[in-house]
CSV table of C-alpha atoms and ligand atoms in Angstrom, one decimal:
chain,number,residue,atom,x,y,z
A,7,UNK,CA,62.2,-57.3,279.7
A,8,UNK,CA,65.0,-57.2,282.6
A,9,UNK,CA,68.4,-58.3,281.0
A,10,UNK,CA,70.8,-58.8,283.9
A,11,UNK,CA,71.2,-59.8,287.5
A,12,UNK,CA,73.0,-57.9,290.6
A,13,UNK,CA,73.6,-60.1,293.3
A,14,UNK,CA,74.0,-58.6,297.4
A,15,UNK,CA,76.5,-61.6,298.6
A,16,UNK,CA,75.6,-61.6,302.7
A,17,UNK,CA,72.3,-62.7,303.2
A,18,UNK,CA,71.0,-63.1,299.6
A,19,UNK,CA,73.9,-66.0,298.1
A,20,UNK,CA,75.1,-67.6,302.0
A,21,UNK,CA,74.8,-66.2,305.4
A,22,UNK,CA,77.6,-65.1,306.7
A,23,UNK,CA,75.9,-62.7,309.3
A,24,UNK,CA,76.4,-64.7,312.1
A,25,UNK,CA,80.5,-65.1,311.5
A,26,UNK,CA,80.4,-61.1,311.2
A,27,UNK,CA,78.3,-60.7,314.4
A,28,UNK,CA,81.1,-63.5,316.6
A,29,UNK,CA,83.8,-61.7,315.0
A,30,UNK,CA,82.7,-57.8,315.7
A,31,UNK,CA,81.1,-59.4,319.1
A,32,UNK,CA,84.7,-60.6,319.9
A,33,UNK,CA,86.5,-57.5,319.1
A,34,UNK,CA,83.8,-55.4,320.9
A,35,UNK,CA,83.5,-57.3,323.9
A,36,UNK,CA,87.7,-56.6,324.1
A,37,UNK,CA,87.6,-52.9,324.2
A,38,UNK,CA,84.3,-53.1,327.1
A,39,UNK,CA,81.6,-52.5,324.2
A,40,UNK,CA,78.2,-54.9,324.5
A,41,UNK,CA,77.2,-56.4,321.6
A,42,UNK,CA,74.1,-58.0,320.6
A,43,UNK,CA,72.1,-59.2,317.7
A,44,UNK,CA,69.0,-56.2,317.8
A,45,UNK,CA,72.7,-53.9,317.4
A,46,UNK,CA,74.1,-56.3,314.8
A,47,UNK,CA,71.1,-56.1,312.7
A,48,UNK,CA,72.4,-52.0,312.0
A,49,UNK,CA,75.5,-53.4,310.4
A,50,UNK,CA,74.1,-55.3,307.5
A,51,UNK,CA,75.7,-54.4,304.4
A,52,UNK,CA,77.5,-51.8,306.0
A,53,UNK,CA,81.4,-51.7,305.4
A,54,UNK,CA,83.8,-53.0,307.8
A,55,UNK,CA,85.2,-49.6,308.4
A,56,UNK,CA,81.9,-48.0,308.8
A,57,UNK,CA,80.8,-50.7,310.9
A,58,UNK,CA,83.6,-50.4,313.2
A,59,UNK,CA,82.8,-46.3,313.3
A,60,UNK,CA,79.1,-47.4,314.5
A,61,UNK,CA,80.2,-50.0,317.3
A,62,UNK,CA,82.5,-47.6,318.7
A,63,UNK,CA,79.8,-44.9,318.4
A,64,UNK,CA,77.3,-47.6,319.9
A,65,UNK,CA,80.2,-47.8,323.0
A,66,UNK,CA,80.6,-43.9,323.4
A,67,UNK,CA,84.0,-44.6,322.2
A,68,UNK,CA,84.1,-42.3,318.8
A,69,UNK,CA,87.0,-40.5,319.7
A,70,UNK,CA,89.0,-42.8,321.6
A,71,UNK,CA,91.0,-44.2,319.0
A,72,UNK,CA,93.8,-42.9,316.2
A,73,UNK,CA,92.8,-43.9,312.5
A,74,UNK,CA,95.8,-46.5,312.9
A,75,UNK,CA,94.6,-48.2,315.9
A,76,UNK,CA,91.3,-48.7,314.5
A,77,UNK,CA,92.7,-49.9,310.8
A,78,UNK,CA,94.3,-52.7,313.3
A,79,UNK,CA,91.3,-52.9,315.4
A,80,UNK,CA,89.3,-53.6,311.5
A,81,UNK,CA,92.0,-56.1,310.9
A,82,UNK,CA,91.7,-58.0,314.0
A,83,UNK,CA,87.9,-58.7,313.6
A,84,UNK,CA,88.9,-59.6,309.9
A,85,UNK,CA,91.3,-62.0,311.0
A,86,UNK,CA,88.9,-63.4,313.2
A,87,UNK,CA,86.4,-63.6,310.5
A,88,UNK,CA,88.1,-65.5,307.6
A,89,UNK,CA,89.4,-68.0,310.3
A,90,UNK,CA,85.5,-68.9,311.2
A,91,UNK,CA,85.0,-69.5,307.4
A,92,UNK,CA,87.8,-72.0,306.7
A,93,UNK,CA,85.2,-74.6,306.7
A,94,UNK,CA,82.5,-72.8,304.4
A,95,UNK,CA,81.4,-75.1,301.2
A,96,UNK,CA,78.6,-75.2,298.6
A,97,UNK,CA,76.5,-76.6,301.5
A,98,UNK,CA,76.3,-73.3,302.7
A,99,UNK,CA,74.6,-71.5,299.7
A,100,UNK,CA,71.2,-70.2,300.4
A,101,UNK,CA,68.4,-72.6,299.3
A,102,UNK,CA,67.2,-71.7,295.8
A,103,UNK,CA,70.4,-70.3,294.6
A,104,UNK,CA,72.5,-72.8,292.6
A,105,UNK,CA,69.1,-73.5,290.6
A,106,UNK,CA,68.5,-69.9,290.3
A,107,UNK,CA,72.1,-69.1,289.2
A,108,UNK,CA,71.6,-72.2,286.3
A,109,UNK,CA,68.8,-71.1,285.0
A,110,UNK,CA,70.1,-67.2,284.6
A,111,UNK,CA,73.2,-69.6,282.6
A,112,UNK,CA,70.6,-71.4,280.7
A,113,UNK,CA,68.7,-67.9,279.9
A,114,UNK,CA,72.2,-66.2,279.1
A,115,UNK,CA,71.4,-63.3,281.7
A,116,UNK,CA,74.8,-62.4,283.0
A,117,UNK,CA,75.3,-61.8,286.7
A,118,UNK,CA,77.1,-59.1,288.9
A,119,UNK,CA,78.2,-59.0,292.7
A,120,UNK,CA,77.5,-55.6,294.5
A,121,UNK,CA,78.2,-56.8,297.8
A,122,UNK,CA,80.1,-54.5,300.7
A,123,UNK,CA,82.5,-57.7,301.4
A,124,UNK,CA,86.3,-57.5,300.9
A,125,UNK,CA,86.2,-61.1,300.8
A,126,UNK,CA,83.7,-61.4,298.4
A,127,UNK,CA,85.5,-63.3,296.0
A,128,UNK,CA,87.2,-65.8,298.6
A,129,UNK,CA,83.2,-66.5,300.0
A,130,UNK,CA,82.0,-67.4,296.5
A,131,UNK,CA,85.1,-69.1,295.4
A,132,UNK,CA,84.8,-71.3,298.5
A,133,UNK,CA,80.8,-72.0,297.8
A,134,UNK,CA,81.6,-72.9,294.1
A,135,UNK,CA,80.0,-70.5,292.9
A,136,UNK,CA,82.3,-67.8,291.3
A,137,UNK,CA,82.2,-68.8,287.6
A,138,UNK,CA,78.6,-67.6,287.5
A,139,UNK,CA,79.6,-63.7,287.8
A,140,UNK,CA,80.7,-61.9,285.1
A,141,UNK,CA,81.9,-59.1,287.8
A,142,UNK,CA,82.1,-58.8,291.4
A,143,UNK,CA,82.4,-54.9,291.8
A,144,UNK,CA,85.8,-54.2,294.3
A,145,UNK,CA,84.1,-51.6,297.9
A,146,UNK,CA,88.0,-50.2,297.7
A,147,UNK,CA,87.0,-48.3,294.1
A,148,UNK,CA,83.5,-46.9,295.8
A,149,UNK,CA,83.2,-43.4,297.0
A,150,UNK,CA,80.1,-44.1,298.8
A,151,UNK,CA,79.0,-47.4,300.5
A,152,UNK,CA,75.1,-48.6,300.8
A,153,UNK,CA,72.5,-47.1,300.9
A,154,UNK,CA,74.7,-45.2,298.1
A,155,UNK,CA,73.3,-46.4,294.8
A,156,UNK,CA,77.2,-46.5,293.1
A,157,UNK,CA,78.0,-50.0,294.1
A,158,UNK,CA,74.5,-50.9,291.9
A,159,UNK,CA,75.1,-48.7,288.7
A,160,UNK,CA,78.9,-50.1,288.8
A,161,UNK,CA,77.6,-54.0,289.4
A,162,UNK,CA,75.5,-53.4,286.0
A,163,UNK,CA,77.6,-51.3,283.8
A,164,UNK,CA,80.2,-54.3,284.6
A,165,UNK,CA,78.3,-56.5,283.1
A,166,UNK,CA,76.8,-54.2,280.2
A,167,UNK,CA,73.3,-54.3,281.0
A,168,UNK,CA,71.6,-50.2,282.0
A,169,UNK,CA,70.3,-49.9,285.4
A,170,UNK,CA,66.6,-49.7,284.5
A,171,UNK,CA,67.3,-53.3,282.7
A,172,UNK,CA,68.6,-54.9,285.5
A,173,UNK,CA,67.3,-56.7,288.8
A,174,UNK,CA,69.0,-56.4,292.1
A,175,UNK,CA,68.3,-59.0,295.0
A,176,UNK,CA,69.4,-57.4,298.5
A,177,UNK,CA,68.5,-58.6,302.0
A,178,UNK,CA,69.1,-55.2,304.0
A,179,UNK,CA,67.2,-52.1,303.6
A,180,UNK,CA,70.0,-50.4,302.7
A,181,UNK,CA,70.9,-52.1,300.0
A,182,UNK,CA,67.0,-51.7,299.0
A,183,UNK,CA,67.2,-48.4,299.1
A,184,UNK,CA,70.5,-48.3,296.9
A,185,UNK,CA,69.0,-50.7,294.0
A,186,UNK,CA,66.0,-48.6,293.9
A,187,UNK,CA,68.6,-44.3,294.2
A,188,UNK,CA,70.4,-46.9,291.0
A,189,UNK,CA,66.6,-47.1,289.0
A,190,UNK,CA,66.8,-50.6,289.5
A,191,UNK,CA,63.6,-53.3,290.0
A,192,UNK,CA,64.1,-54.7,293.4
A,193,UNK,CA,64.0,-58.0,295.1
A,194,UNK,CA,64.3,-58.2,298.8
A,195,UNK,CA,65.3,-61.0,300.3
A,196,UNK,CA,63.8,-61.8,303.7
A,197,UNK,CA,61.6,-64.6,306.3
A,198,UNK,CA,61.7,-61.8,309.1
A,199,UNK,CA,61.9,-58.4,308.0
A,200,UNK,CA,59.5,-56.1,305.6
A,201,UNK,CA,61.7,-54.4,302.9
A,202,UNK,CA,60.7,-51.2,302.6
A,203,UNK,CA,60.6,-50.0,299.2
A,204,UNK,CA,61.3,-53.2,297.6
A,205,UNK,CA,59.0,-54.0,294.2
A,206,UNK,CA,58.6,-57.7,295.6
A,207,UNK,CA,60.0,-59.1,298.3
A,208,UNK,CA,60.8,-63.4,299.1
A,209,UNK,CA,61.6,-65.4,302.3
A,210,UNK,CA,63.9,-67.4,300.2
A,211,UNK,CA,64.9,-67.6,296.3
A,212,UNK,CA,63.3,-71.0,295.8
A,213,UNK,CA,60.4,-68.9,295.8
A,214,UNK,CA,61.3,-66.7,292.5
A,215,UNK,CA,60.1,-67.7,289.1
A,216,UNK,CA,63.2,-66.2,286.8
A,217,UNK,CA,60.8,-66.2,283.1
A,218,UNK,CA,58.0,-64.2,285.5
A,219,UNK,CA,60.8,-62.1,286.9
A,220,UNK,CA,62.8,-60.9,283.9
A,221,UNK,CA,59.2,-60.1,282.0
A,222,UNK,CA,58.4,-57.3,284.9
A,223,UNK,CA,58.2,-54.1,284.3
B,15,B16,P1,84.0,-57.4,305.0
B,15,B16,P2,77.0,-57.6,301.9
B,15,B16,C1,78.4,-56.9,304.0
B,15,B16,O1,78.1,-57.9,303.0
B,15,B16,C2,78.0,-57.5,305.4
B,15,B16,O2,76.6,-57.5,305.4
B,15,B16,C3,78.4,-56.5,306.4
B,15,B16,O3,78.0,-57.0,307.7
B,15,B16,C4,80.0,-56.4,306.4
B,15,B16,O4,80.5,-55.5,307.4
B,15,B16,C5,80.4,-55.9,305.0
B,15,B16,O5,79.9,-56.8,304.0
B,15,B16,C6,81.9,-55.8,304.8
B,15,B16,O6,82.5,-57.1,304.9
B,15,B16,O7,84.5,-57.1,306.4
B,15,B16,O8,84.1,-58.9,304.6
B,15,B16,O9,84.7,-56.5,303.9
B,15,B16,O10,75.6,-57.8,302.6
B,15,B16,O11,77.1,-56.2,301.3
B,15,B16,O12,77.3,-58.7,300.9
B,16,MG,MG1,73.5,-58.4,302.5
């Protein structure tokens, strides 16, 4: 029997995938660095700071900036990005998620963020959601980001439950590969890409039946 839930936040709860790749798309364009969405795709629940590293790296530009410059850089794009989601609402939760959050409520399985997002709890504050987590593990206490499996042992222990109890529900194969490092069952979360590694994998959580899920092994 599984005993606790550990949520990815970007691409599992909303998408906010496309206000990253504007954002990073905006800053990269500024310093001469094409950007498109087969590149984008590399930076899913990678860290802001790391993501920067790989555009530049993408750009041939590794060395061309002081750690400063590229903290302001980071904070430009960030700026950027929390302006394009003044608007975000429960609307924009993924389909299947409010029920599936109820019924862990209604089944007392307490629920944990591991998500790479600074502004994890302004996204789920704005969708409505934020009451349903027990704990939304902070990426400034992390050593190691995904496919690291820290982020996913922390997101449990927050909440209690042992990794091998708990199920984490990623959309990136990083994160994938971090739920399973933590000894966790995984769910991965996508309509267009295979998930390797992942012990079942949905286009959408309307498709997840939560008494078949917790009773797997
Ligand atoms: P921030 P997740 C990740 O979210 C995004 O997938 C990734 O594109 C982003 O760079 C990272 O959060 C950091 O976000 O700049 O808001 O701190 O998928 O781990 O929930
Ligand atoms: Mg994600």
């Amino acid at each position: 029997m599984k005993k606790g839930f550990v949520f990815d936040l970007d691409g599992v709860i909303t998408d906010t995938a496309k206000f990253h790749y504007i954002a990073w798309k905006e800053l990269a364009e500024s310093i001469g660095i094409t950007f498109d969405e087969v590149f984008n795709e590399t930076l899913k629940g990678i860290s802001r700071m790391d993501s920067l590293d790989r555009i530049l790296a993408h750009g041939n530009q590794e060395n061309k900036f002081t750690p400063l410059e590229k903290e302001a850089l980071a904070e430009k794009k960030n700026d950027n990005y929390v302006k394009s989601l003044e608007d975000l609402s429960e609307n924009d939760l993924l389909p299947g998620v409010h029920d599936f959050l109820l019924k862990a409520r209604e089944h007392q399985i307490p629920c944990a963020i591991a998500s790479a997002s600074k502004n994890a709890p302004m996204i789920l504050e704005k969708l409505g959601v934020i009451s349903f987590f027990g704990h939304i593990v902070d990426p400034d206490t992390l050593k190691k980001g995904k496919p690291d499996p820290e982020i996913f042992i922390k997101a449990a222990e927050s909440i209690d439950i042992k990794p091998e109890d708990a199920i984490g529900f990623e959309d990136a194969q990083a994160g994938i590969e971090g739920i399973k490092k933590a000894g966790m069952y995984a769910v991965g979360i996508s309509a267009t890409e295979t998930l390797i590694g992942a012990d079942i994998q949905v286009a959408s959580m309307t498709e997840l039946d939560i008494e078949l899920l917790v009773s797997s092994k």
